Amino acid sequence: DTGVSQDPRHKITKRGQNVTFRCDPISEHNRLYWYRQTLGQGPEFLTYFQNEAQLEKSRLLSDRFSAERPKGSFSTLEIQRTEQGDSAMYLCASSSLQIITGELFFGEGSRLTVL
Amino acid sequence: AQSVTQPDIHITVSEGASLELRCNYSYGATPYLFWYVQSPGQGLQLLLKYFSGDTLVQGIKGFEAEFKRSQSSFNLRKPSVHWSDAAEYFCAVAPYSGAGSYQLTFGKGTKLSVIP
């Protein structure tokens, strides 16, 4: 069990650029989640995958955000035309169908800074 | 919609003292409740959970929490704090299985500082 890994750990970009984050979940986990955490706040739900299917999306996930999990393994989160308000820590988590909703295993996060 | 309130933004305790972190939730049915801990540079880690049964639940690192339905609370406790417990603690609520949603809703967190 190597845990949930995220890449890159830190990304600095200029406003208007596109960025992509990758998440590799724990290998046997078929559920994958993306959360966003801003300074002084708790994590906020963005989206959820079960295998390759994206089953739930938050209203926070604007049209500039897209997430994929093409083969039901790793996932990517892309932000197009970044804005300063997108600066946050993007957290990925995974879980298995056999455990209860909410028991998530989190990665260390990818911090985005938009200048 | 579910929500979580953690009234204390920052708490400072002396090493060896007892600790209680408060959490109140709002949810239309019996929720699944969690406490997570986030240490600097590390991912969120599950401390303990409640979804049914005994209202006093034990977790890792000597933590426990008590579910009180009448007060809509799920407070986290530890009898004797260690310096390594300094971190940020998040209370969270999840909808029951079958609700069709998998959103975990977090509170804003309580930062714990420990004085040696």
PDB file of C-alpha atoms in Angstrom, chain A:
ATOM      1  CA  ASP A   1       0.000   0.000   0.000  1.00  0.00           C
ATOM      2  CA  THR A   2       1.843   3.028  -1.295  1.00  0.00           C
ATOM      3  CA  GLY A   3      -0.933   5.500  -0.496  1.00  0.00           C
ATOM      4  CA  VAL A   4      -2.493   8.156  -2.692  1.00  0.00           C
ATOM      5  CA  SER A   5       0.057  10.116  -4.654  1.00  0.00           C
ATOM      6  CA  GLN A   6      -0.412  13.477  -6.328  1.00  0.00           C
ATOM      7  CA  ASP A   7       1.699  15.309  -8.852  1.00  0.00           C
ATOM      8  CA  PRO A   8       2.923  17.989  -8.951  1.00  0.00           C
ATOM      9  CA  ARG A   9       3.043  18.916  -5.313  1.00  0.00           C
ATOM     10  CA  HIS A  10       3.251  22.590  -6.101  1.00  0.00           C
ATOM     11  CA  LYS A  11       2.437  24.490  -9.269  1.00  0.00           C
ATOM     12  CA  ILE A  12       2.933  28.209  -9.854  1.00  0.00           C
ATOM     13  CA  THR A  13       1.312  29.594 -12.972  1.00  0.00           C
ATOM     14  CA  LYS A  14       0.253  32.863 -14.502  1.00  0.00           C
ATOM     15  CA  ARG A  15      -3.367  33.859 -14.807  1.00  0.00           C
ATOM     16  CA  GLY A  16      -4.888  32.520 -17.986  1.00  0.00           C
ATOM     17  CA  GLN A  17      -2.675  29.464 -18.269  1.00  0.00           C
ATOM     18  CA  ASN A  18      -3.937  25.876 -18.113  1.00  0.00           C
ATOM     19  CA  VAL A  19      -2.786  23.479 -15.430  1.00  0.00           C
ATOM     20  CA  THR A  20      -3.251  19.749 -14.924  1.00  0.00           C
ATOM     21  CA  PHE A  21      -2.938  17.713 -11.760  1.00  0.00           C
ATOM     22  CA  ARG A  22      -2.592  13.969 -11.562  1.00  0.00           C
ATOM     23  CA  CYS A  23      -3.749  11.610  -8.849  1.00  0.00           C
ATOM     24  CA  ASP A  24      -2.794   7.960  -8.441  1.00  0.00           C
ATOM     25  CA  PRO A  25      -5.118   6.311  -5.931  1.00  0.00           C
ATOM     26  CA  ILE A  26      -4.437   3.271  -3.805  1.00  0.00           C
ATOM     27  CA  SER A  27      -4.367   0.468  -6.356  1.00  0.00           C
ATOM     28  CA  GLU A  28      -7.358  -1.569  -5.206  1.00  0.00           C
ATOM     29  CA  HIS A  29      -9.596   1.481  -4.644  1.00  0.00           C
ATOM     30  CA  ASN A  30     -12.316   2.007  -7.211  1.00  0.00           C
ATOM     31  CA  ARG A  31     -13.669   5.270  -5.778  1.00  0.00           C
ATOM     32  CA  LEU A  32     -11.780   8.513  -6.356  1.00  0.00           C
ATOM     33  CA  TYR A  33     -12.557  12.028  -5.151  1.00  0.00           C
ATOM     34  CA  TRP A  34     -11.239  15.518  -5.723  1.00  0.00           C
ATOM     35  CA  TYR A  35     -11.492  18.219  -3.073  1.00  0.00           C
ATOM     36  CA  ARG A  36     -10.281  21.804  -2.916  1.00  0.00           C
ATOM     37  CA  GLN A  37      -8.969  23.470   0.217  1.00  0.00           C
ATOM     38  CA  THR A  38      -8.374  27.207   0.540  1.00  0.00           C
ATOM     39  CA  LEU A  39      -6.613  28.937   3.405  1.00  0.00           C
ATOM     40  CA  GLY A  40      -8.591  28.802   6.625  1.00  0.00           C
ATOM     41  CA  GLN A  41     -11.228  26.494   5.207  1.00  0.00           C
ATOM     42  CA  GLY A  42     -11.928  22.819   5.296  1.00  0.00           C
ATOM     43  CA  PRO A  43     -11.769  20.749   2.134  1.00  0.00           C
ATOM     44  CA  GLU A  44     -14.666  21.276  -0.286  1.00  0.00           C
ATOM     45  CA  PHE A  45     -15.969  18.502  -2.510  1.00  0.00           C
ATOM     46  CA  LEU A  46     -15.394  18.881  -6.239  1.00  0.00           C
ATOM     47  CA  THR A  47     -16.137  15.571  -7.910  1.00  0.00           C
ATOM     48  CA  TYR A  48     -16.385  11.794  -7.474  1.00  0.00           C
ATOM     49  CA  PHE A  49     -15.569   8.826  -9.708  1.00  0.00           C
ATOM     50  CA  GLN A  50     -16.575   5.227  -9.351  1.00  0.00           C
ATOM     51  CA  ASN A  51     -14.196   3.339 -11.612  1.00  0.00           C
ATOM     52  CA  GLU A  52     -14.123   5.456 -14.789  1.00  0.00           C
ATOM     53  CA  ALA A  53     -17.574   6.972 -14.357  1.00  0.00           C
ATOM     54  CA  GLN A  54     -17.880  10.501 -12.988  1.00  0.00           C
ATOM     55  CA  LEU A  55     -20.967  10.162 -10.804  1.00  0.00           C
ATOM     56  CA  GLU A  56     -21.111  13.413  -8.911  1.00  0.00           C
ATOM     57  CA  LYS A  57     -19.968  16.977  -9.512  1.00  0.00           C
ATOM     58  CA  SER A  58     -20.128  19.996  -7.249  1.00  0.00           C
ATOM     59  CA  ARG A  59     -21.383  23.397  -8.347  1.00  0.00           C
ATOM     60  CA  LEU A  60     -17.843  24.540  -7.499  1.00  0.00           C
ATOM     61  CA  LEU A  61     -16.652  22.690 -10.589  1.00  0.00           C
ATOM     62  CA  SER A  62     -17.106  25.435 -13.169  1.00  0.00           C
ATOM     63  CA  ASP A  63     -16.835  24.930 -16.920  1.00  0.00           C
ATOM     64  CA  ARG A  64     -13.129  25.690 -16.698  1.00  0.00           C
ATOM     65  CA  PHE A  65     -12.580  22.571 -14.619  1.00  0.00           C
ATOM     66  CA  SER A  66     -12.567  19.084 -16.053  1.00  0.00           C
ATOM     67  CA  ALA A  67     -11.721  15.801 -14.403  1.00  0.00           C
ATOM     68  CA  GLU A  68     -11.160  12.429 -15.988  1.00  0.00           C
ATOM     69  CA  ARG A  69     -10.387   8.907 -14.943  1.00  0.00           C
ATOM     70  CA  PRO A  70     -10.026   7.184 -18.293  1.00  0.00           C
ATOM     71  CA  LYS A  71      -9.187   3.640 -17.259  1.00  0.00           C
ATOM     72  CA  GLY A  72     -10.529   3.653 -13.755  1.00  0.00           C
ATOM     73  CA  SER A  73      -7.057   4.012 -12.287  1.00  0.00           C
ATOM     74  CA  PHE A  74      -5.321   7.402 -12.166  1.00  0.00           C
ATOM     75  CA  SER A  75      -7.239  10.648 -12.529  1.00  0.00           C
ATOM     76  CA  THR A  76      -6.446  14.099 -13.870  1.00  0.00           C
ATOM     77  CA  LEU A  77      -7.927  17.443 -12.928  1.00  0.00           C
ATOM     78  CA  GLU A  78      -7.449  20.205 -15.483  1.00  0.00           C
ATOM     79  CA  ILE A  79      -8.118  23.869 -14.912  1.00  0.00           C
ATOM     80  CA  GLN A  80      -8.299  26.012 -18.025  1.00  0.00           C
ATOM     81  CA  ARG A  81      -7.725  29.764 -18.120  1.00  0.00           C
ATOM     82  CA  THR A  82      -6.705  29.883 -14.484  1.00  0.00           C
ATOM     83  CA  GLU A  83      -7.822  32.764 -12.281  1.00  0.00           C
ATOM     84  CA  GLN A  84      -6.327  34.016  -9.034  1.00  0.00           C
ATOM     85  CA  GLY A  85      -9.332  32.615  -7.202  1.00  0.00           C
ATOM     86  CA  ASP A  86      -8.265  29.127  -8.268  1.00  0.00           C
ATOM     87  CA  SER A  87      -5.268  29.340  -5.933  1.00  0.00           C
ATOM     88  CA  ALA A  88      -5.802  26.516  -3.465  1.00  0.00           C
ATOM     89  CA  MET A  89      -4.681  23.074  -2.420  1.00  0.00           C
ATOM     90  CA  TYR A  90      -6.248  20.388  -4.591  1.00  0.00           C
ATOM     91  CA  LEU A  91      -6.697  17.153  -2.699  1.00  0.00           C
ATOM     92  CA  CYS A  92      -7.289  13.716  -4.116  1.00  0.00           C
ATOM     93  CA  ALA A  93      -8.703  10.863  -2.081  1.00  0.00           C
ATOM     94  CA  SER A  94      -9.663   7.284  -2.729  1.00  0.00           C
ATOM     95  CA  SER A  95     -11.679   4.534  -1.099  1.00  0.00           C
ATOM     96  CA  SER A  96     -13.045   1.113  -1.877  1.00  0.00           C
ATOM     97  CA  LEU A  97     -16.657   0.050  -2.337  1.00  0.00           C
ATOM     98  CA  GLN A  98     -16.330  -2.150   0.719  1.00  0.00           C
ATOM     99  CA  ILE A  99     -15.904   0.685   3.171  1.00  0.00           C
ATOM    100  CA  ILE A 100     -18.380   3.239   4.312  1.00  0.00           C
ATOM    101  CA  THR A 101     -18.911   6.554   2.584  1.00  0.00           C
ATOM    102  CA  GLY A 102     -16.606   9.122   4.058  1.00  0.00           C
ATOM    103  CA  GLU A 103     -13.720   6.875   5.025  1.00  0.00           C
ATOM    104  CA  LEU A 104     -11.294   8.407   2.619  1.00  0.00           C
ATOM    105  CA  PHE A 105      -7.571   8.072   2.132  1.00  0.00           C
ATOM    106  CA  PHE A 106      -6.109  11.417   1.114  1.00  0.00           C
ATOM    107  CA  GLY A 107      -3.007  12.346  -0.794  1.00  0.00           C
ATOM    108  CA  GLU A 108      -0.754  15.171   0.314  1.00  0.00           C
ATOM    109  CA  GLY A 109      -2.296  17.535  -2.190  1.00  0.00           C
ATOM    110  CA  SER A 110      -1.221  19.710  -5.087  1.00  0.00           C
ATOM    111  CA  ARG A 111      -0.874  23.360  -4.215  1.00  0.00           C
ATOM    112  CA  LEU A 112      -1.755  25.800  -7.000  1.00  0.00           C
ATOM    113  CA  THR A 113      -0.596  29.396  -6.941  1.00  0.00           C
ATOM    114  CA  VAL A 114      -1.966  31.648  -9.686  1.00  0.00           C
ATOM    115  CA  LEU A 115      -0.085  34.904 -10.123  1.00  0.00           C
TER     116      LEU A 115
END
